[in-house]
Amino acid sequence: MIRPVSGAADIKAFIDLPARLYADDPNWVRPLDMDRRDHLNPKKNPFFEHAEVRLWLAWRGDECVGRISAQICRLHLERHEDDTGFFGFLEAEDDAEVFAALLAAAEDWLKDRGIRRVRGPFNFSINEEMGLLVDGYDTPPAVMMTHALPYYATRLEALGYAKAKDVFAYDMDKYELPPLARAVIKRARKEQLIEIRPINMAAFEDELKIILDIFNQSWQDNWGFVPMTEAEITKMGKDLKMLIKGEYGRIAYVDGQPAAMIVSLPDVNDAIRDLDGRLFPFGIFRLLWRLKVSPIRRWRVPLMGIARKYHGKSFGAGLVLGMIEDLYNYHYPRGARWVELSWVLEDNKPMTSIARMLGSRPYKTYRIYERGLD
């Protein structure tokens, strides 16, 4: 039976379900329960300010066997005018009937609201966790990335869902930039005056506005782009402030104007794997020790962008590589040995070119599926 989520007990079931489904998967990492609760809470997640959301659970008797969300993002509809809605948070037992019932509930709800195409998974938006893992099941996900079991793709495709787009996660384990990357940086520095500096944590809110402006400029021509709102990046900054230092990010200036930015995060998943979703009473101390005292070996770069006028130019590549070089020079002497660059659209040629220049490879593939609603 499919039932809309209603009340605290259902929210708990929604959050707890994956722990049972992935009990035998050593690569799954349970997110922190408090983060998941906040993410699903309309009062705490600014996505709800411009979206309509519904959650469902699938039940077999008293046992929860599946979950799904459906959402309509008004910012997406305003920008793309394509009558597209979204599903997300899809988790279920390997049962064709359960998958069919969950997707039918989401599709019917979307159709009743004038939606003609469904796309996903998005938890909840393209600026958050998104995509279904279809390659790279043998390693854990990095922070704010998804994991899945192989049968998920099979079940979706059996219901008529087809690939809309793939995105890649690249891994980097080099200890220095390759000669070609250094040459591109050197050439860019000869062309114009470039200043690269860490994020100023004393003026964090102002820095977030610079990052937001560059992000929205940089990504606006990308497939599926939806601008991140000031409220969303402020919430993200607030959530991450405990985890980051100014040295974890860079803002590049060209002739005194903000031109590019990059943000790296400790791979928190590596630090919370044994916490079972709970920070309290003792998990918080383990987490802080691992992030503040122990060397951080694993990192992820979730945010990177350059001002639009530098798109498609070798100078723009030099800006990005210059910031990455700065981060290399900070992180590696302090113990970093692995970085994930994600996610990158499969047809984003400038970024895939930069990834190749860095000697990195796509080691995970995430697929966005879609289906027309007749």
Short mmCIF file of C-alpha atoms in Angstrom, two decimals:
data_model
loop_
_atom_site.label_atom_id
_atom_site.label_comp_id
_atom_site.label_asym_id
_atom_site.label_seq_id
_atom_site.Cartn_x
_atom_site.Cartn_y
_atom_site.Cartn_z
CA MET A 1 0.00 0.00 0.00
CA ILE A 2 1.24 3.48 -0.89
CA ARG A 3 0.52 6.16 1.68
CA PRO A 4 1.47 9.86 1.83
CA VAL A 5 3.92 10.75 4.58
CA SER A 6 2.11 12.31 7.51
CA GLY A 7 3.58 13.05 10.91
CA ALA A 8 6.81 12.39 12.76
CA ALA A 9 6.53 8.59 12.73
CA ASP A 10 6.31 8.54 8.94
CA ILE A 11 9.26 10.93 8.62
CA LYS A 12 11.27 8.58 10.83
CA ALA A 13 10.30 5.61 8.65
CA PHE A 14 11.24 7.61 5.54
CA ILE A 15 14.69 8.35 6.99
CA ASP A 16 15.30 4.89 8.47
CA LEU A 17 14.34 2.77 5.43
CA PRO A 18 17.71 2.86 3.57
CA ALA A 19 19.54 1.43 6.61
CA ARG A 20 17.66 -1.83 6.15
CA LEU A 21 17.94 -1.89 2.35
CA TYR A 22 21.72 -1.33 2.43
CA ALA A 23 22.45 -3.47 5.49
CA ASP A 24 24.68 -5.79 3.44
CA ASP A 25 26.31 -3.08 1.30
CA PRO A 26 29.67 -2.09 2.84
CA ASN A 27 29.86 1.03 0.66
CA TRP A 28 26.65 2.71 1.79
CA VAL A 29 27.07 5.54 4.30
CA ARG A 30 24.11 6.55 6.43
CA PRO A 31 23.54 10.32 6.31
CA LEU A 32 23.12 12.10 9.61
CA ASP A 33 19.49 11.76 10.69
CA MET A 34 19.26 15.36 11.89
CA ASP A 35 20.42 16.62 8.47
CA ARG A 36 17.81 14.48 6.73
CA ARG A 37 15.03 15.70 9.03
CA ASP A 38 15.96 19.33 8.39
CA HIS A 39 16.14 18.70 4.64
CA LEU A 40 12.60 17.30 4.62
CA ASN A 41 11.24 20.09 6.84
CA PRO A 42 9.51 22.95 4.94
CA LYS A 43 10.34 25.31 7.81
CA LYS A 44 14.09 24.63 7.53
CA ASN A 45 14.73 23.96 3.83
CA PRO A 46 14.44 27.05 1.57
CA PHE A 47 13.74 24.83 -1.45
CA PHE A 48 10.13 24.73 -0.23
CA GLU A 49 9.88 28.50 -0.74
CA HIS A 50 9.68 27.95 -4.50
CA ALA A 51 8.45 24.37 -4.73
CA GLU A 52 5.59 22.03 -3.96
CA VAL A 53 6.59 18.66 -2.51
CA ARG A 54 4.88 15.40 -1.58
CA LEU A 55 6.40 12.31 0.06
CA TRP A 56 5.10 8.72 0.06
CA LEU A 57 5.93 5.44 1.75
CA ALA A 58 5.21 1.92 0.50
CA TRP A 59 4.01 -0.52 3.14
CA ARG A 60 3.68 -4.30 3.21
CA GLY A 61 1.61 -4.82 6.30
CA ASP A 62 3.47 -3.02 9.08
CA GLU A 63 6.81 -3.03 7.25
CA CYS A 64 8.03 -0.04 5.24
CA VAL A 65 9.40 -1.33 1.90
CA GLY A 66 9.81 1.81 -0.21
CA ARG A 67 9.77 5.59 -0.38
CA ILE A 68 9.67 8.39 -2.96
CA SER A 69 9.18 12.14 -3.31
CA ALA A 70 7.61 14.20 -6.07
CA GLN A 71 8.28 17.90 -6.45
CA ILE A 72 7.39 20.80 -8.70
CA CYS A 73 10.04 23.52 -8.77
CA ARG A 74 8.62 26.86 -9.84
CA LEU A 75 12.09 28.23 -10.61
CA HIS A 76 12.63 25.38 -13.07
CA LEU A 77 9.28 25.97 -14.76
CA GLU A 78 9.88 29.72 -15.02
CA ARG A 79 13.26 29.17 -16.64
CA HIS A 80 12.60 26.19 -18.90
CA GLU A 81 8.84 26.35 -19.58
CA ASP A 82 8.82 22.59 -20.20
CA ASP A 83 6.09 21.28 -17.87
CA THR A 84 8.64 19.05 -16.13
CA GLY A 85 8.32 17.80 -12.57
CA PHE A 86 10.66 15.65 -10.55
CA PHE A 87 10.92 12.59 -8.34
CA GLY A 88 13.54 11.88 -5.71
CA PHE A 89 14.54 9.99 -2.56
CA LEU A 90 13.66 6.74 -4.34
CA GLU A 91 14.53 3.71 -2.23
CA ALA A 92 12.78 0.34 -2.32
CA GLU A 93 13.12 -3.39 -2.01
CA ASP A 94 13.86 -5.29 -5.20
CA ASP A 95 10.20 -5.73 -6.05
CA ALA A 96 8.72 -4.67 -9.39
CA GLU A 97 5.30 -3.99 -7.88
CA VAL A 98 6.72 -1.71 -5.18
CA PHE A 99 8.69 0.33 -7.71
CA ALA A 100 5.68 0.57 -10.01
CA ALA A 101 3.36 1.70 -7.21
CA LEU A 102 5.79 4.33 -5.91
CA LEU A 103 6.43 5.83 -9.35
CA ALA A 104 2.70 5.73 -10.16
CA ALA A 105 1.91 7.71 -7.01
CA ALA A 106 4.48 10.36 -7.91
CA GLU A 107 3.42 10.49 -11.56
CA ASP A 108 -0.30 10.79 -10.79
CA TRP A 109 0.32 13.60 -8.32
CA LEU A 110 2.43 15.46 -10.90
CA LYS A 111 -0.10 14.91 -13.71
CA ASP A 112 -2.90 16.28 -11.54
CA ARG A 113 -0.89 19.51 -11.37
CA GLY A 114 -0.36 19.89 -15.10
CA ILE A 115 3.06 18.24 -15.35
CA ARG A 116 3.73 16.42 -18.63
CA ARG A 117 7.19 14.96 -17.99
CA VAL A 118 8.89 13.55 -14.90
CA ARG A 119 12.63 13.54 -14.34
CA GLY A 120 14.86 12.28 -11.54
CA PRO A 121 16.06 11.35 -9.07
CA PHE A 122 16.62 14.74 -7.43
CA ASN A 123 16.78 15.12 -3.63
CA PHE A 124 15.14 17.72 -4.10
CA SER A 125 16.80 19.83 -6.80
CA ILE A 126 19.59 19.79 -9.35
CA ASN A 127 21.62 21.88 -6.90
CA GLU A 128 21.48 19.14 -4.27
CA GLU A 129 21.95 15.36 -4.31
CA MET A 130 20.89 14.11 -7.71
CA GLY A 131 21.22 11.26 -10.18
CA LEU A 132 21.03 7.48 -9.82
CA LEU A 133 24.34 5.66 -9.49
CA VAL A 134 24.71 3.36 -12.52
CA ASP A 135 28.46 2.74 -12.44
CA GLY A 136 30.89 2.72 -9.51
CA TYR A 137 29.00 0.68 -6.91
CA ASP A 138 32.27 -0.66 -5.48
CA THR A 139 33.30 2.47 -3.57
CA PRO A 140 31.51 4.67 -1.02
CA PRO A 141 29.88 7.93 -2.11
CA ALA A 142 31.57 11.20 -1.27
CA VAL A 143 29.78 13.75 0.89
CA MET A 144 26.49 15.02 -0.62
CA MET A 145 26.55 12.34 -3.35
CA THR A 146 24.16 9.41 -3.71
CA HIS A 147 24.57 5.65 -3.61
CA ALA A 148 22.30 2.94 -5.02
CA LEU A 149 21.93 -0.77 -5.60
CA PRO A 150 22.26 -2.08 -9.18
CA TYR A 151 18.62 -3.19 -9.46
CA TYR A 152 17.33 0.39 -9.14
CA ALA A 153 18.27 1.23 -12.74
CA THR A 154 16.76 -2.02 -14.00
CA ARG A 155 13.45 -1.34 -12.25
CA LEU A 156 13.25 2.26 -13.51
CA GLU A 157 13.99 1.29 -17.10
CA ALA A 158 11.36 -1.46 -16.97
CA LEU A 159 8.82 1.26 -16.14
CA GLY A 160 9.67 3.24 -19.28
CA TYR A 161 12.26 5.61 -17.85
CA ALA A 162 15.11 6.48 -20.21
CA LYS A 163 18.37 8.33 -19.84
CA ALA A 164 18.08 12.11 -19.97
CA LYS A 165 21.67 12.88 -18.98
CA ASP A 166 24.69 11.34 -17.27
CA VAL A 167 26.96 13.14 -14.85
CA PHE A 168 30.40 12.01 -13.73
CA ALA A 169 32.40 12.04 -10.54
CA TYR A 170 36.14 12.32 -11.18
CA ASP A 171 38.76 11.15 -8.74
CA MET A 172 42.12 12.83 -8.36
CA ASP A 173 44.99 11.24 -6.46
CA LYS A 174 47.96 13.06 -7.97
CA TYR A 175 50.30 14.88 -5.63
CA GLU A 176 51.13 17.66 -8.08
CA LEU A 177 49.63 19.17 -11.20
CA PRO A 178 50.75 17.66 -14.53
CA PRO A 179 53.04 19.82 -16.74
CA LEU A 180 50.23 20.71 -19.19
CA ALA A 181 48.05 22.10 -16.39
CA ARG A 182 50.93 24.18 -15.05
CA ALA A 183 51.61 25.53 -18.55
CA VAL A 184 47.96 26.65 -18.92
CA ILE A 185 48.17 28.46 -15.57
CA LYS A 186 51.42 30.16 -16.53
CA ARG A 187 49.96 31.37 -19.82
CA ALA A 188 46.85 32.77 -18.09
CA ARG A 189 48.97 34.69 -15.57
CA LYS A 190 50.86 36.31 -18.44
CA GLU A 191 47.62 37.47 -20.09
CA GLN A 192 46.05 39.36 -17.17
CA LEU A 193 46.58 40.23 -13.53
CA ILE A 194 45.19 37.32 -11.47
CA GLU A 195 44.83 37.30 -7.69
CA ILE A 196 43.70 34.13 -5.92
CA ARG A 197 42.81 34.29 -2.24
CA PRO A 198 41.14 32.09 0.39
CA ILE A 199 37.57 32.68 1.52
CA ASN A 200 37.39 35.35 4.21
CA MET A 201 35.48 33.71 7.06
CA ALA A 202 35.24 37.04 8.90
CA ALA A 203 33.04 38.30 6.04
CA PHE A 204 31.39 34.96 5.31
CA GLU A 205 27.98 36.30 4.26
CA ASP A 206 29.55 38.70 1.75
CA GLU A 207 31.73 35.88 0.42
CA LEU A 208 28.65 33.70 -0.06
CA LYS A 209 27.09 36.42 -2.22
CA ILE A 210 30.20 36.48 -4.44
CA ILE A 211 30.14 32.68 -4.70
CA LEU A 212 26.41 32.70 -5.52
CA ASP A 213 26.86 35.31 -8.26
CA ILE A 214 29.72 33.41 -9.89
CA PHE A 215 27.88 30.08 -9.57
CA ASN A 216 24.73 31.37 -11.25
CA GLN A 217 26.77 33.03 -14.02
CA SER A 218 28.90 29.97 -14.58
CA TRP A 219 26.17 27.37 -14.66
CA GLN A 220 23.36 29.25 -16.40
CA ASP A 221 23.93 27.65 -19.82
CA ASN A 222 24.21 24.12 -18.42
CA TRP A 223 21.54 21.51 -19.01
CA GLY A 224 18.77 21.66 -16.42
CA PHE A 225 20.19 24.71 -14.66
CA VAL A 226 18.10 26.30 -11.93
CA PRO A 227 19.58 29.34 -10.17
CA MET A 228 20.47 28.86 -6.55
CA THR A 229 18.67 31.41 -4.40
CA GLU A 230 20.33 33.55 -1.77
CA ALA A 231 18.34 31.73 0.91
CA GLU A 232 19.57 28.35 -0.36
CA ILE A 233 23.25 29.25 -0.42
CA THR A 234 22.94 30.99 2.96
CA LYS A 235 21.43 27.79 4.41
CA MET A 236 24.18 25.72 2.78
CA GLY A 237 26.82 28.04 4.19
CA LYS A 238 25.30 27.87 7.66
CA ASP A 239 25.19 24.07 7.53
CA LEU A 240 28.79 23.78 6.37
CA LYS A 241 30.39 26.54 8.41
CA MET A 242 31.32 24.15 11.21
CA LEU A 243 33.16 21.96 8.70
CA ILE A 244 35.11 24.50 6.69
CA LYS A 245 37.95 26.94 6.98
CA GLY A 246 38.65 29.84 4.67
CA GLU A 247 41.57 27.90 3.21
CA TYR A 248 39.15 25.25 1.91
CA GLY A 249 37.96 27.63 -0.83
CA ARG A 250 39.38 30.13 -3.27
CA ILE A 251 38.06 33.21 -5.05
CA ALA A 252 39.99 34.42 -8.09
CA TYR A 253 40.06 38.05 -9.16
CA VAL A 254 40.99 39.40 -12.59
CA ASP A 255 41.93 43.07 -12.65
CA GLY A 256 40.32 43.45 -9.23
CA GLN A 257 36.95 41.85 -10.13
CA PRO A 258 35.65 38.47 -8.87
CA ALA A 259 36.08 36.04 -11.76
CA ALA A 260 36.06 32.48 -10.41
CA MET A 261 35.53 30.45 -7.26
CA ILE A 262 36.08 26.96 -5.94
CA VAL A 263 35.02 25.28 -2.69
CA SER A 264 36.38 22.02 -1.30
CA LEU A 265 34.83 20.07 1.56
CA PRO A 266 36.18 17.36 3.82
CA ASP A 267 34.58 14.08 2.78
CA VAL A 268 32.39 13.91 5.86
CA ASN A 269 31.08 10.51 4.75
CA ASP A 270 34.51 9.11 5.57
CA ALA A 271 34.16 10.53 9.08
CA ILE A 272 30.57 9.46 9.86
CA ARG A 273 30.52 5.90 8.50
CA ASP A 274 30.41 4.36 11.99
CA LEU A 275 28.02 6.89 13.57
CA ASP A 276 24.84 5.16 12.30
CA GLY A 277 23.26 8.53 11.52
CA ARG A 278 23.53 9.81 15.09
CA LEU A 279 25.62 12.76 16.26
CA PHE A 280 24.52 12.58 19.89
CA PRO A 281 25.50 11.88 22.54
CA PHE A 282 29.01 10.84 21.45
CA GLY A 283 29.10 11.04 17.65
CA ILE A 284 29.68 14.78 17.64
CA PHE A 285 32.98 14.35 19.50
CA ARG A 286 34.20 11.66 17.11
CA LEU A 287 33.27 13.82 14.13
CA LEU A 288 34.97 16.94 15.45
CA TRP A 289 38.13 14.99 16.31
CA ARG A 290 38.26 13.50 12.81
CA LEU A 291 37.70 16.85 11.11
CA LYS A 292 39.65 19.17 13.38
CA VAL A 293 42.53 17.05 14.74
CA SER A 294 43.18 14.04 12.52
CA PRO A 295 44.59 14.56 9.00
CA ILE A 296 41.75 14.69 6.46
CA ARG A 297 42.61 12.28 3.65
CA ARG A 298 39.53 12.56 1.45
CA TRP A 299 37.96 15.70 -0.06
CA ARG A 300 35.26 16.68 -2.50
CA VAL A 301 34.99 19.75 -4.74
CA PRO A 302 31.21 20.37 -5.07
CA LEU A 303 31.31 24.02 -6.18
CA MET A 304 33.37 25.59 -8.92
CA GLY A 305 32.66 28.24 -11.52
CA ILE A 306 34.00 31.10 -13.59
CA ALA A 307 32.43 34.35 -14.77
CA ARG A 308 30.56 33.89 -18.02
CA LYS A 309 32.86 36.12 -20.09
CA TYR A 310 35.71 33.65 -19.58
CA HIS A 311 33.73 30.60 -20.70
CA GLY A 312 35.23 28.59 -23.53
CA LYS A 313 38.58 30.37 -23.32
CA SER A 314 41.96 28.98 -22.35
CA PHE A 315 42.25 31.88 -19.90
CA GLY A 316 39.18 30.54 -18.07
CA ALA A 317 40.79 27.10 -17.83
CA GLY A 318 43.89 28.79 -16.43
CA LEU A 319 41.79 30.48 -13.74
CA VAL A 320 40.22 27.19 -12.67
CA LEU A 321 43.51 25.31 -12.72
CA GLY A 322 45.19 28.12 -10.77
CA MET A 323 42.63 27.80 -7.98
CA ILE A 324 43.01 24.01 -7.99
CA GLU A 325 46.79 24.40 -7.76
CA ASP A 326 46.34 26.68 -4.74
CA LEU A 327 44.13 24.07 -3.06
CA TYR A 328 46.64 21.31 -3.89
CA ASN A 329 49.38 23.35 -2.26
CA TYR A 330 47.27 23.75 0.88
CA HIS A 331 45.71 20.29 1.23
CA TYR A 332 48.43 17.82 0.30
CA PRO A 333 51.04 18.92 2.86
CA ARG A 334 48.28 18.49 5.47
CA GLY A 335 47.52 14.89 4.59
CA ALA A 336 45.05 14.97 1.68
CA ARG A 337 45.50 12.01 -0.63
CA TRP A 338 42.28 11.86 -2.64
CA VAL A 339 39.84 14.40 -4.09
CA GLU A 340 36.54 13.92 -5.89
CA LEU A 341 35.51 16.51 -8.46
CA SER A 342 31.76 16.20 -8.87
CA TRP A 343 29.45 16.34 -10.43
CA VAL A 344 30.32 17.11 -14.09
CA LEU A 345 27.82 16.88 -16.96
CA GLU A 346 28.88 14.33 -19.57
CA ASP A 347 28.78 17.00 -22.31
CA ASN A 348 30.45 19.79 -20.34
CA LYS A 349 33.52 19.84 -22.57
CA PRO A 350 35.45 22.61 -20.74
CA MET A 351 35.20 20.76 -17.42
CA THR A 352 35.91 17.31 -18.84
CA SER A 353 38.94 18.83 -20.58
CA ILE A 354 40.18 20.29 -17.28
CA ALA A 355 39.63 16.94 -15.56
CA ARG A 356 41.72 15.20 -18.21
CA MET A 357 44.43 17.86 -17.85
CA LEU A 358 44.57 17.01 -14.16
CA GLY A 359 45.08 13.34 -14.98
CA SER A 360 41.78 12.36 -13.33
CA ARG A 361 39.23 9.84 -14.52
CA PRO A 362 35.47 9.43 -14.21
CA TYR A 363 35.11 6.69 -11.61
CA LYS A 364 31.37 6.99 -10.94
CA THR A 365 28.46 7.66 -13.28
CA TYR A 366 25.11 9.03 -12.13
CA ARG A 367 22.12 8.97 -14.47
CA ILE A 368 19.13 11.29 -14.60
CA TYR A 369 16.08 9.51 -15.99
CA GLU A 370 12.93 10.92 -17.51
CA ARG A 371 9.57 9.77 -18.82
CA GLY A 372 6.70 11.45 -20.58
CA LEU A 373 3.38 11.51 -18.74
CA ASP A 374 0.55 10.70 -21.15
#
